[in-house]
XYZ file of N, CA, C and O in Angstrom:
788
model
N 5.832 -12.516 23.846
C 6.482 -11.322 24.267
C 7.803 -11.133 23.556
O 8.675 -12.001 23.325
N 8.006 -9.996 22.845
C 9.108 -9.783 21.916
C 10.243 -9.260 22.687
O 10.124 -8.652 23.595
N 11.554 -9.600 22.282
C 12.810 -9.365 22.847
C 13.187 -7.871 22.403
O 12.772 -7.506 21.291
N 13.981 -7.122 23.187
C 14.523 -5.836 22.728
C 15.291 -6.231 21.343
O 15.264 -5.204 20.477
N 15.911 -7.169 21.188
C 16.732 -7.587 19.850
C 15.705 -7.487 18.795
O 15.761 -7.003 17.621
N 14.684 -8.290 18.994
C 13.564 -8.477 18.056
C 12.980 -7.073 17.489
O 12.446 -6.802 16.386
N 12.696 -6.265 18.631
C 11.927 -5.058 18.542
C 12.914 -4.069 17.686
O 12.488 -3.425 16.738
N 14.323 -4.186 17.874
C 15.021 -3.356 17.187
C 15.005 -3.677 15.802
O 15.182 -3.055 14.757
N 15.068 -5.009 15.535
C 15.133 -5.614 14.038
C 13.804 -5.204 13.294
O 13.727 -4.709 12.221
N 12.588 -5.139 14.182
C 11.323 -4.760 13.737
C 11.445 -3.294 13.223
O 10.925 -2.997 12.038
N 11.934 -2.508 13.968
C 11.992 -1.174 13.759
C 12.860 -0.757 12.562
O 12.439 0.057 11.715
N 13.999 -1.460 12.537
C 14.953 -1.245 11.383
C 14.128 -1.573 9.994
O 14.225 -0.852 9.133
N 13.569 -2.699 9.930
C 12.926 -3.134 8.921
C 11.720 -2.234 8.542
O 11.634 -1.888 7.301
N 10.888 -1.751 9.369
C 9.844 -0.942 9.116
C 10.292 0.422 8.481
O 9.734 1.044 7.851
N 11.492 0.827 9.244
C 12.069 2.157 8.652
C 12.603 2.189 7.229
O 12.214 3.120 6.566
N 13.201 1.054 7.020
C 13.657 0.642 5.621
C 12.350 0.722 4.562
O 12.264 1.330 3.688
N 11.359 0.150 5.059
C 9.980 -0.095 4.276
C 9.353 1.327 4.098
O 8.813 1.611 2.981
N 9.421 2.128 5.211
C 8.906 3.415 5.239
C 9.756 4.218 4.106
O 8.841 4.991 3.361
N 10.913 4.185 4.195
C 11.684 5.113 3.220
C 11.422 4.618 1.926
O 11.301 5.492 1.031
N 11.502 3.299 1.676
C 11.116 2.846 0.265
C 9.822 3.420 -0.261
O 9.575 3.654 -1.363
N 8.768 3.153 0.506
C 7.431 3.566 0.131
C 7.426 5.092 -0.004
O 6.588 5.422 -0.878
N 7.963 5.908 0.810
C 7.990 7.400 0.579
C 8.557 7.601 -0.843
O 8.096 8.469 -1.474
N 9.785 6.907 -1.062
C 10.453 7.067 -2.437
C 9.455 6.892 -3.499
O 9.496 7.515 -4.525
N 8.762 5.715 -3.510
C 7.775 5.291 -4.404
C 6.735 6.353 -4.511
O 6.364 6.722 -5.649
N 6.280 6.964 -3.522
C 5.248 7.894 -3.577
C 5.670 9.076 -4.467
O 4.878 9.497 -5.372
N 6.843 9.550 -4.208
C 7.415 10.644 -5.038
C 7.580 10.240 -6.612
O 7.173 11.094 -7.344
N 8.157 9.156 -6.849
C 8.512 8.753 -8.244
C 7.170 8.322 -8.924
O 7.088 8.830 -9.974
N 6.321 7.622 -8.247
C 5.103 7.345 -9.063
C 4.169 8.680 -9.163
O 3.348 8.761 -10.072
N 4.253 9.522 -8.055
C 3.349 10.666 -8.229
C 3.877 11.499 -9.229
O 3.007 11.995 -10.237
N 5.261 11.769 -9.430
C 5.846 12.575 -10.579
C 5.408 11.980 -11.959
O 4.978 12.680 -12.719
N 5.666 10.658 -11.791
C 5.447 9.894 -13.226
C 3.930 9.801 -13.637
O 3.431 10.031 -14.751
N 3.013 9.588 -12.549
C 1.688 9.603 -12.824
C 1.187 10.981 -13.359
O 0.281 11.056 -14.231
N 1.782 12.102 -12.817
C 1.316 13.421 -13.210
C 1.787 13.842 -14.688
O 0.888 14.072 -15.500
N 3.018 13.368 -15.003
C 3.502 13.498 -16.263
C 2.940 12.783 -17.298
O 2.885 13.277 -18.586
N 2.680 11.484 -16.853
C 2.023 10.413 -17.834
C 0.532 10.495 -17.846
O -0.231 9.745 -18.725
N -0.196 11.481 -17.079
C -1.580 11.576 -17.085
C -2.249 10.270 -16.831
O -3.219 9.868 -17.463
N -1.715 9.373 -15.874
C -2.184 8.179 -15.509
C -2.866 7.990 -14.162
O -2.286 8.333 -13.098
N -4.047 7.726 -14.139
C -4.741 7.491 -13.078
C -4.434 6.416 -12.254
O -4.193 6.313 -10.833
N -3.812 5.238 -12.955
C -3.352 4.181 -12.089
C -2.063 4.448 -11.531
O -1.846 3.977 -10.326
N -1.164 5.250 -11.935
C 0.116 5.549 -11.351
C -0.153 6.478 -10.263
O 0.430 6.221 -9.123
N -1.128 7.450 -10.375
C -1.340 8.463 -9.247
C -2.228 7.621 -8.041
O -1.826 7.868 -7.041
N -2.929 6.599 -8.479
C -3.584 5.864 -7.494
C -2.468 5.019 -6.601
O -2.518 4.960 -5.359
N -1.549 4.638 -7.443
C -0.471 3.765 -6.734
C 0.493 4.685 -5.986
O 0.844 4.333 -4.880
N 0.646 5.889 -6.408
C 1.501 6.875 -5.765
C 0.705 7.206 -4.165
O 1.302 7.268 -3.159
N -0.599 7.548 -4.522
C -1.422 7.796 -3.129
C -1.500 6.683 -2.177
O -1.302 6.780 -1.098
N -1.462 5.435 -3.001
C -1.471 4.141 -1.990
C 0.023 4.064 -1.271
O -0.018 3.725 -0.167
N 0.973 4.452 -1.898
C 2.369 4.503 -1.357
C 2.380 5.443 -0.163
O 3.114 5.288 0.783
N 1.725 6.628 -0.418
C 1.759 7.734 0.553
C 1.045 7.287 1.810
O 1.459 7.403 3.092
N -0.010 6.585 1.692
C -0.848 6.082 2.805
C -0.088 4.936 3.423
O 0.004 4.800 4.689
N 0.582 4.145 2.694
C 1.364 3.171 3.197
C 2.520 3.667 4.155
O 2.925 3.045 5.033
N 3.149 4.773 3.701
C 4.317 5.234 4.412
C 3.811 5.685 5.774
O 4.400 5.408 6.850
N 2.570 6.225 5.849
C 2.049 6.644 7.268
C 1.776 5.520 7.931
O 1.925 5.518 9.166
N 1.281 4.273 7.374
C 0.872 3.267 8.025
C 2.219 2.446 8.647
O 2.188 2.130 9.578
N 3.282 2.520 7.779
C 4.456 2.062 8.154
C 5.131 2.755 9.399
O 5.597 2.259 10.414
N 4.774 4.250 9.400
C 5.247 4.918 10.644
C 4.457 4.626 11.835
O 4.986 4.479 12.880
N 3.105 4.436 11.584
C 2.402 3.968 12.791
C 2.742 2.716 13.250
O 2.892 2.499 14.459
N 2.995 1.937 12.444
C 3.600 0.374 12.743
C 4.884 0.599 13.458
O 5.060 -0.191 14.408
N 5.774 1.442 13.118
C 7.078 1.613 13.563
C 6.910 2.135 14.962
O 7.509 1.716 15.896
N 6.004 3.029 15.323
C 5.755 3.676 16.556
C 5.122 2.667 17.516
O 5.129 2.774 18.712
N 4.319 1.556 16.936
C 3.649 0.499 17.750
C 4.490 -0.466 18.285
O 4.262 -1.164 19.258
N 5.762 -0.479 17.749
C 6.583 -1.659 18.106
C 7.041 -1.431 19.751
O 7.382 -0.394 19.986
N 6.821 -2.553 20.324
C 7.084 -2.547 21.845
C 6.023 -1.916 22.785
O 6.165 -1.936 24.072
N 4.910 -1.646 22.004
C 3.832 -1.080 22.856
C 2.825 -2.297 23.191
O 2.870 -3.278 22.636
N 1.666 -1.715 23.929
C 0.779 -2.629 24.504
C 0.018 -3.150 23.261
O -0.186 -2.750 22.280
N -0.663 -4.304 23.264
C -1.485 -5.050 22.257
C -2.665 -4.027 21.973
O -3.165 -3.932 20.865
N -3.133 -3.321 22.960
C -4.313 -2.249 22.748
C -3.861 -1.155 21.904
O -4.497 -0.880 20.904
N -2.637 -0.832 22.086
C -2.293 0.223 21.416
C -1.867 -0.107 19.863
O -2.321 0.446 18.916
N -1.458 -1.506 19.712
C -1.127 -2.044 18.387
C -2.401 -2.192 17.617
O -2.315 -1.818 16.498
N -3.325 -2.664 18.239
C -4.700 -2.768 17.666
C -5.271 -1.615 17.091
O -5.975 -1.404 16.058
N -5.155 -0.626 18.015
C -5.836 0.826 17.675
C -4.956 1.469 16.530
O -5.505 2.064 15.654
N -3.650 1.225 16.420
C -2.721 1.698 15.306
C -3.093 1.071 13.982
O -3.278 1.747 12.962
N -3.429 -0.250 14.056
C -3.648 -1.048 12.896
C -5.172 -0.672 12.435
O -5.471 -0.483 11.282
N -6.056 -0.260 13.438
C -7.302 0.252 13.058
C -7.234 1.442 12.305
O -7.879 1.631 11.317
N -6.339 2.328 12.700
C -6.154 3.646 12.121
C -5.663 3.562 10.669
O -5.987 4.230 9.828
N -4.882 2.532 10.570
C -4.219 2.103 9.207
C -5.284 1.642 8.303
O -5.395 2.077 7.065
N -6.165 0.872 8.889
C -7.266 0.343 8.045
C -8.243 1.591 7.487
O -8.690 1.596 6.248
N -8.593 2.387 8.408
C -9.402 3.656 8.066
C -8.613 4.396 6.857
O -9.411 4.924 5.898
N -7.261 4.544 7.078
C -6.648 5.497 6.093
C -6.656 4.711 4.789
O -6.862 5.572 3.800
N -6.677 3.546 4.715
C -6.642 2.745 3.437
C -8.200 3.047 2.824
O -8.236 3.292 1.454
N -9.150 2.951 3.461
C -10.492 3.221 3.075
C -10.517 4.549 2.588
O -11.183 4.855 1.570
N -10.150 5.770 3.195
C -10.097 7.000 2.653
C -9.318 7.114 1.529
O -9.842 7.856 0.612
N -8.354 6.530 1.285
C -7.360 6.624 0.251
C -8.268 5.992 -0.993
O -8.386 6.545 -2.203
N -8.873 4.839 -0.744
C -9.654 4.175 -1.808
C -10.834 5.120 -2.364
O -11.085 5.169 -3.552
N -11.402 5.742 -1.423
C -12.598 6.533 -1.761
C -11.943 7.848 -2.680
O -12.592 8.250 -3.679
N -10.978 8.395 -2.313
C -10.210 9.351 -2.976
C -9.800 9.140 -4.577
O -9.946 9.806 -5.416
N -9.206 7.702 -4.695
C -8.802 7.210 -5.906
C -10.151 7.051 -6.755
O -10.036 7.387 -7.925
N -11.194 6.556 -6.371
C -12.440 6.262 -7.026
C -12.879 7.556 -7.594
O -13.424 7.795 -8.682
N -12.982 8.719 -6.592
C -13.325 10.083 -7.014
C -12.474 10.656 -8.114
O -12.924 11.191 -9.235
N -11.134 10.378 -8.248
C -10.192 10.868 -9.127
C -10.466 10.152 -10.520
O -10.587 10.629 -11.540
N -10.892 8.698 -10.493
C -11.163 8.049 -11.584
C -12.452 8.381 -12.304
O -12.448 8.577 -13.629
N -13.470 8.755 -11.548
C -14.724 9.380 -11.996
C -14.333 10.750 -12.705
O -14.766 10.974 -13.820
N -13.450 11.383 -12.157
C -13.219 12.989 -12.651
C -12.560 12.734 -13.975
O -12.956 13.449 -14.984
N -11.613 11.749 -13.990
C -10.971 11.485 -15.344
C -11.844 11.039 -16.485
O -11.729 11.291 -17.652
N -12.637 10.151 -15.938
C -13.595 9.590 -16.932
C -14.502 10.650 -17.469
O -14.651 10.457 -18.676
N -14.910 11.328 -16.771
C -15.858 12.703 -17.158
C -15.039 13.780 -18.134
O -15.525 14.194 -18.936
N -13.848 14.079 -17.623
C -13.097 14.977 -18.296
C -12.081 14.627 -19.216
O -11.651 15.416 -20.010
N -11.863 13.299 -19.340
C -10.852 12.807 -20.273
C -9.495 12.773 -19.788
O -8.979 13.444 -18.971
N -8.763 11.738 -20.442
C -7.371 11.763 -20.012
C -6.457 10.922 -21.061
O -7.118 10.279 -22.009
N -5.337 11.221 -21.185
C -4.357 10.718 -22.276
C -3.111 10.026 -21.676
O -1.933 10.677 -21.687
N -3.182 8.869 -20.985
C -2.166 8.171 -20.294
C -1.083 7.865 -21.129
O -1.445 7.444 -22.321
N 0.058 7.873 -20.763
C 1.417 7.263 -21.587
C 1.641 5.817 -21.007
O 2.056 5.612 -20.215
N 1.190 4.757 -22.090
C 1.392 3.580 -21.854
C 2.875 3.107 -21.296
O 3.071 2.382 -20.380
N 3.981 3.543 -22.140
C 5.289 3.113 -21.835
C 5.733 3.636 -20.435
O 6.442 2.894 -19.694
N 5.514 4.932 -20.018
C 5.771 5.191 -18.743
C 5.117 4.360 -17.652
O 5.764 4.134 -16.652
N 3.837 4.214 -17.798
C 3.121 3.273 -16.982
C 3.921 1.891 -16.794
O 4.065 1.431 -15.631
N 4.322 1.267 -17.821
C 4.808 -0.027 -17.790
C 6.131 -0.086 -17.019
O 6.464 -0.728 -16.225
N 7.066 1.066 -17.341
C 8.318 1.134 -16.765
C 8.158 1.404 -15.271
O 8.887 0.503 -14.450
N 7.423 2.275 -14.788
C 7.112 2.695 -13.525
C 6.430 1.447 -12.772
O 6.862 1.086 -11.530
N 5.703 0.654 -13.337
C 5.005 -0.567 -12.641
C 6.107 -1.617 -12.396
O 6.152 -2.255 -11.404
N 6.966 -1.813 -13.390
C 8.116 -2.704 -13.115
C 8.951 -2.264 -11.861
O 9.309 -3.041 -11.000
N 9.378 -1.061 -11.859
C 10.318 -0.480 -10.820
C 9.759 -0.692 -9.527
O 10.137 -1.081 -8.592
N 8.297 -0.139 -9.486
C 7.537 -0.222 -8.124
C 7.255 -1.707 -7.746
O 7.477 -2.012 -6.464
N 6.982 -2.624 -8.629
C 6.915 -4.129 -8.332
C 8.167 -4.704 -7.722
O 8.149 -5.212 -6.759
N 9.311 -4.235 -8.114
C 10.538 -4.694 -7.747
C 10.818 -4.115 -6.221
O 11.061 -4.807 -5.238
N 10.558 -2.872 -5.990
C 10.621 -2.202 -4.768
C 9.739 -2.906 -3.830
O 10.056 -3.247 -2.573
N 8.362 -3.087 -4.190
C 7.225 -3.699 -3.331
C 7.678 -5.167 -3.008
O 7.600 -5.549 -1.779
N 8.249 -5.903 -3.831
C 8.612 -7.214 -3.527
C 9.849 -7.219 -2.583
O 9.819 -8.118 -1.580
N 10.711 -6.356 -2.664
C 11.800 -6.282 -1.670
C 11.275 -6.045 -0.211
O 11.690 -6.419 0.627
N 10.286 -4.946 -0.302
C 9.514 -4.700 0.937
C 8.789 -5.832 1.654
O 8.989 -6.040 2.902
N 8.185 -6.494 0.839
C 7.496 -7.654 1.208
C 8.510 -8.868 1.914
O 8.309 -9.333 2.939
N 9.541 -9.000 1.079
C 10.612 -9.978 1.531
C 11.316 -9.538 2.922
O 11.540 -10.289 3.880
N 11.392 -8.050 3.030
C 12.026 -7.712 4.319
C 11.060 -7.841 5.395
O 11.459 -8.305 6.626
N 9.696 -7.735 5.216
C 8.685 -7.776 6.268
C 8.577 -9.419 6.638
O 8.555 -9.751 7.722
N 8.691 -10.103 5.586
C 8.573 -11.593 5.827
C 9.655 -12.344 6.938
O 9.614 -13.224 7.484
N 10.989 -11.471 6.877
C 11.904 -11.788 7.642
C 11.689 -11.895 9.206
O 12.293 -12.384 9.854
N 10.837 -10.942 9.426
C 10.339 -10.424 10.828
C 9.613 -11.502 11.275
O 8.491 -12.030 10.739
N 9.958 -12.151 12.520
C 9.270 -13.256 12.848
C 8.087 -13.047 13.894
O 7.419 -13.859 14.542
N 7.923 -11.718 14.172
C 6.870 -11.239 15.188
C 5.739 -11.290 14.516
O 5.506 -10.859 13.509
N 4.676 -11.832 15.170
C 3.358 -11.944 14.500
C 2.350 -11.023 15.359
O 1.818 -11.537 16.337
N 2.118 -9.931 14.998
C 1.228 -8.907 15.648
C 0.391 -8.366 14.598
O 0.737 -8.390 13.362
N -0.622 -7.730 15.057
C -1.707 -7.124 14.086
C -1.012 -5.857 13.268
O -1.358 -5.958 12.080
N -0.074 -5.289 13.711
C 0.487 -4.110 12.848
C 1.500 -4.717 11.834
O 1.548 -4.376 10.722
N 2.211 -5.831 12.133
C 3.153 -6.589 11.218
C 2.247 -7.295 9.996
O 2.630 -7.218 8.983
N 1.100 -7.863 10.420
C 0.154 -8.389 9.378
C -0.301 -7.280 8.538
O -0.407 -7.393 7.411
N -0.678 -6.164 9.017
C -1.082 -4.833 8.280
C -0.053 -4.436 7.288
O -0.321 -4.300 6.034
N 1.105 -4.368 7.785
C 2.246 -4.039 6.888
C 2.408 -5.063 5.716
O 2.681 -4.612 4.692
N 2.442 -6.264 6.121
C 2.495 -7.239 4.985
C 1.287 -7.281 4.134
O 1.412 -7.357 2.764
N 0.113 -7.058 4.478
C -1.046 -6.890 3.671
C -0.838 -5.533 2.530
O -1.034 -5.603 1.516
N -0.279 -4.385 3.114
C -0.086 -3.370 2.177
C 0.985 -3.608 1.292
O 0.570 -3.402 0.215
N 2.063 -4.050 1.525
C 3.063 -4.572 0.537
C 2.547 -5.611 -0.512
O 2.809 -5.421 -1.738
N 1.862 -6.429 -0.031
C 1.388 -7.563 -1.097
C 0.341 -6.864 -1.967
O 0.212 -6.885 -3.228
N -0.468 -6.143 -1.321
C -1.508 -5.342 -2.288
C -0.798 -4.345 -3.297
O -1.262 -4.453 -4.488
N 0.194 -3.922 -2.851
C 1.025 -2.993 -4.015
C 1.537 -3.702 -4.847
O 1.554 -3.420 -6.097
N 2.104 -4.863 -4.514
C 2.795 -5.660 -5.596
C 1.685 -6.019 -6.606
O 1.895 -6.118 -7.824
N 0.522 -6.592 -6.092
C -0.568 -6.994 -7.006
C -0.955 -5.867 -7.839
O -1.214 -5.989 -9.224
N -1.051 -4.579 -7.434
C -1.539 -3.512 -8.117
C -0.419 -3.020 -9.168
O -0.831 -2.578 -10.306
N 0.824 -3.430 -8.926
C 1.784 -2.981 -9.827
C 1.685 -3.890 -11.102
O 1.949 -3.379 -12.277
N 1.323 -5.179 -11.048
C 0.894 -6.037 -12.040
C -0.203 -5.562 -12.822
O -0.163 -5.569 -14.074
N -1.200 -4.970 -12.201
C -2.307 -4.482 -13.112
C -1.925 -3.308 -13.826
O -2.514 -3.078 -14.902
N -1.143 -2.434 -13.327
C -0.643 -1.067 -13.912
C 0.175 -1.631 -15.060
O 0.177 -0.937 -16.295
N 1.034 -2.489 -15.007
C 1.883 -3.122 -16.224
C 1.014 -3.594 -17.241
O 1.054 -3.248 -18.539
N -0.070 -4.279 -16.866
C -1.024 -4.651 -18.029
C -1.738 -3.563 -18.603
O -1.986 -3.386 -19.799
N -2.180 -2.652 -17.731
C -2.938 -1.403 -18.221
C -2.207 -0.556 -19.162
O -2.640 -0.144 -20.221
N -0.770 -0.346 -18.853
C 0.051 0.202 -19.564
C 0.254 -0.331 -21.102
O 0.247 0.303 -21.900
N 0.312 -1.688 -21.176
C 0.454 -2.262 -22.191
C -0.830 -2.183 -23.074
O -0.862 -1.991 -24.371
N -1.969 -2.250 -22.500
C -3.479 -2.033 -23.366
C -3.535 -0.538 -23.700
O -3.995 -0.326 -24.690
N -3.059 0.327 -22.868
C -3.206 1.810 -23.385
C -2.242 1.923 -24.676
O -2.703 2.522 -25.573
N -0.981 1.373 -24.696
C -0.080 1.372 -25.552
C -0.602 0.772 -26.975
O -0.777 1.400 -28.088
N -1.306 -0.474 -26.818
C -1.806 -1.178 -27.950
C -3.059 -0.607 -28.444
O -3.243 -0.613 -29.644
N -4.075 -0.053 -27.580
C -5.297 0.132 -27.974
C -5.450 1.717 -28.439
O -6.273 2.141 -28.987
N -4.398 2.509 -27.773
C -4.493 4.037 -27.811
C -5.923 4.627 -27.126
O -5.960 5.621 -27.441
N -6.171 3.973 -26.148
C -7.473 4.391 -25.274
C -6.910 4.625 -23.860
O -6.128 3.680 -23.331
N -7.712 5.346 -22.979
C -7.575 5.657 -21.642
C -8.150 4.671 -20.792
O -7.812 4.571 -19.715
N -9.155 3.833 -21.233
C -9.879 3.117 -20.390
C -9.304 2.181 -19.481
O -9.609 1.913 -18.301
N -8.164 1.347 -20.006
C -7.540 0.445 -19.262
C -6.965 1.097 -18.046
O -6.732 0.645 -16.834
N -6.400 2.442 -18.076
C -5.854 3.190 -17.065
C -6.744 3.260 -16.165
O -6.511 3.143 -14.719
N -7.896 3.826 -16.426
C -9.005 4.202 -15.465
C -9.594 2.770 -14.626
O -9.790 2.950 -13.512
N -9.702 1.747 -15.599
C -10.068 0.506 -14.899
C -9.122 -0.044 -13.716
O -9.628 -0.241 -12.702
N -7.833 0.052 -14.048
C -6.840 -0.270 -13.268
C -6.853 0.650 -12.036
O -6.675 0.104 -10.801
N -6.793 1.955 -12.175
C -6.950 2.858 -11.096
C -8.086 2.633 -10.032
O -7.945 2.639 -8.932
N -9.272 2.045 -10.696
C -10.435 1.849 -9.987
C -10.123 0.442 -9.133
O -10.355 0.430 -7.987
N -9.430 -0.467 -9.969
C -9.208 -1.745 -9.248
C -8.120 -1.508 -7.880
O -8.220 -2.343 -6.843
N -7.081 -0.591 -8.295
C -6.205 -0.352 -7.132
C -6.907 0.042 -6.020
O -6.625 -0.278 -4.773
N -8.050 0.919 -6.072
C -8.712 1.326 -5.122
C -9.466 0.244 -4.431
O -9.519 0.289 -3.191
N -10.060 -0.550 -5.302
C -10.818 -1.648 -4.656
C -9.940 -2.585 -3.897
O -10.304 -3.095 -2.779
N -8.824 -2.955 -4.293
C -7.707 -3.709 -3.650
C -7.428 -2.964 -2.227
O -7.396 -3.840 -1.058
N -7.251 -1.782 -2.298
C -6.925 -1.052 -0.992
C -7.919 -1.149 -0.156
O -7.787 -1.238 1.101
N -9.282 -1.007 -0.477
C -10.483 -1.029 0.184
C -10.689 -2.376 0.929
O -10.864 -2.547 2.164
N -10.348 -3.458 0.077
C -10.470 -4.812 0.782
C -9.391 -4.817 1.651
O -9.646 -5.648 2.858
N -8.247 -4.324 1.524
C -7.185 -4.674 2.622
C -7.437 -3.756 3.711
O -7.263 -4.324 4.800
N -8.073 -2.563 3.622
C -8.663 -1.885 4.777
C -9.479 -2.339 5.542
O -9.557 -2.584 6.765
N -10.610 -3.156 4.970
C -11.562 -3.861 5.802
C -10.957 -5.193 6.447
O -11.333 -5.413 7.673
N -9.952 -5.623 5.850
C -9.134 -6.859 6.295
C -8.366 -6.550 7.691
O -8.521 -7.275 8.669
N -7.696 -5.464 7.407
C -6.981 -4.923 8.706
C -7.961 -4.323 9.661
O -7.700 -4.871 10.832
N -9.057 -3.800 9.457
C -9.943 -3.451 10.527
C -10.557 -4.650 11.300
O -10.769 -4.738 12.546
N -10.820 -5.651 10.512
C -11.428 -6.983 11.000
C -10.329 -7.575 12.057
O -10.445 -8.093 13.150
N -8.947 -7.624 11.382
C -8.002 -8.168 12.150
C -7.634 -7.384 13.503
O -7.422 -7.998 14.586
N -7.750 -6.048 13.483
C -7.435 -5.261 14.671
C -8.878 -5.436 15.705
O -8.658 -5.615 16.779
N -10.054 -5.707 15.115
C -11.116 -6.013 15.964
C -10.887 -7.288 16.694
O -11.200 -7.342 18.020
N -10.384 -8.199 16.031
C -10.203 -9.715 16.646
C -8.950 -9.399 17.545
O -9.158 -10.307 18.711
N -7.943 -8.693 17.385
C -6.940 -8.628 18.337
C -7.427 -7.741 19.596
O -7.079 -8.369 20.752
N -8.330 -6.857 19.480
C -8.806 -6.266 20.754
C -9.748 -7.139 21.682
O -9.548 -7.241 22.763
N -10.417 -8.113 20.782
C -11.352 -9.043 21.404
C -10.530 -9.825 22.202
O -10.581 -10.240 23.471
N -9.300 -10.591 21.588
C -8.535 -11.548 22.123
C -7.660 -10.666 23.474
O -7.357 -11.491 24.511
N -7.621 -9.537 23.303
C -6.956 -8.894 24.424
C -7.537 -8.639 25.526
O -7.358 -8.503 26.819
N -9.116 -8.737 25.452
C -9.955 -8.377 26.637
C -10.334 -9.822 27.310
O -10.868 -9.741 28.249
N -9.875 -10.916 26.587
C -10.068 -12.013 27.353
C -9.092 -12.523 28.277
O -8.104 -12.204 28.419
């Protein structure tokens, strides 16, 4: 059972992470659009879905385990929807062509990695172990890994002068998100089963 002080700390941290992810959504979305980068746009959409998930987690603080497991389940479904949308965008860009800007991808990947690492460290400080906090950590860790992939893709785009590294990383970001979505759904299912015992 969490204390009121712990719940306040949890809410404050989730609010910080929510604001940081919303800022990343705007920054990465604008950069992805200007740089014609599928990987940056995928990362921007991922941060948008993360922002919604952090909002759900914020609202779940202090609520019943059933409410928390349902909120986490909604987060997992949202991640799967995001992944499907990104795959559709990658296919569209593969068919119509794209000219991503490697340097912009690399700079934004480094900025986003720093912000996501900060979010992950903030979340790790919270000692409450519930399904929503585990979901929030999964999101931040997935984002940090995705940023590394975008950095590599930007370097390859710059070096090779081709768009395929951007498309490949865009698809990989979607697959990482899908994996995280399935893990969150499984964790939420287990949490519900434990709650009925």
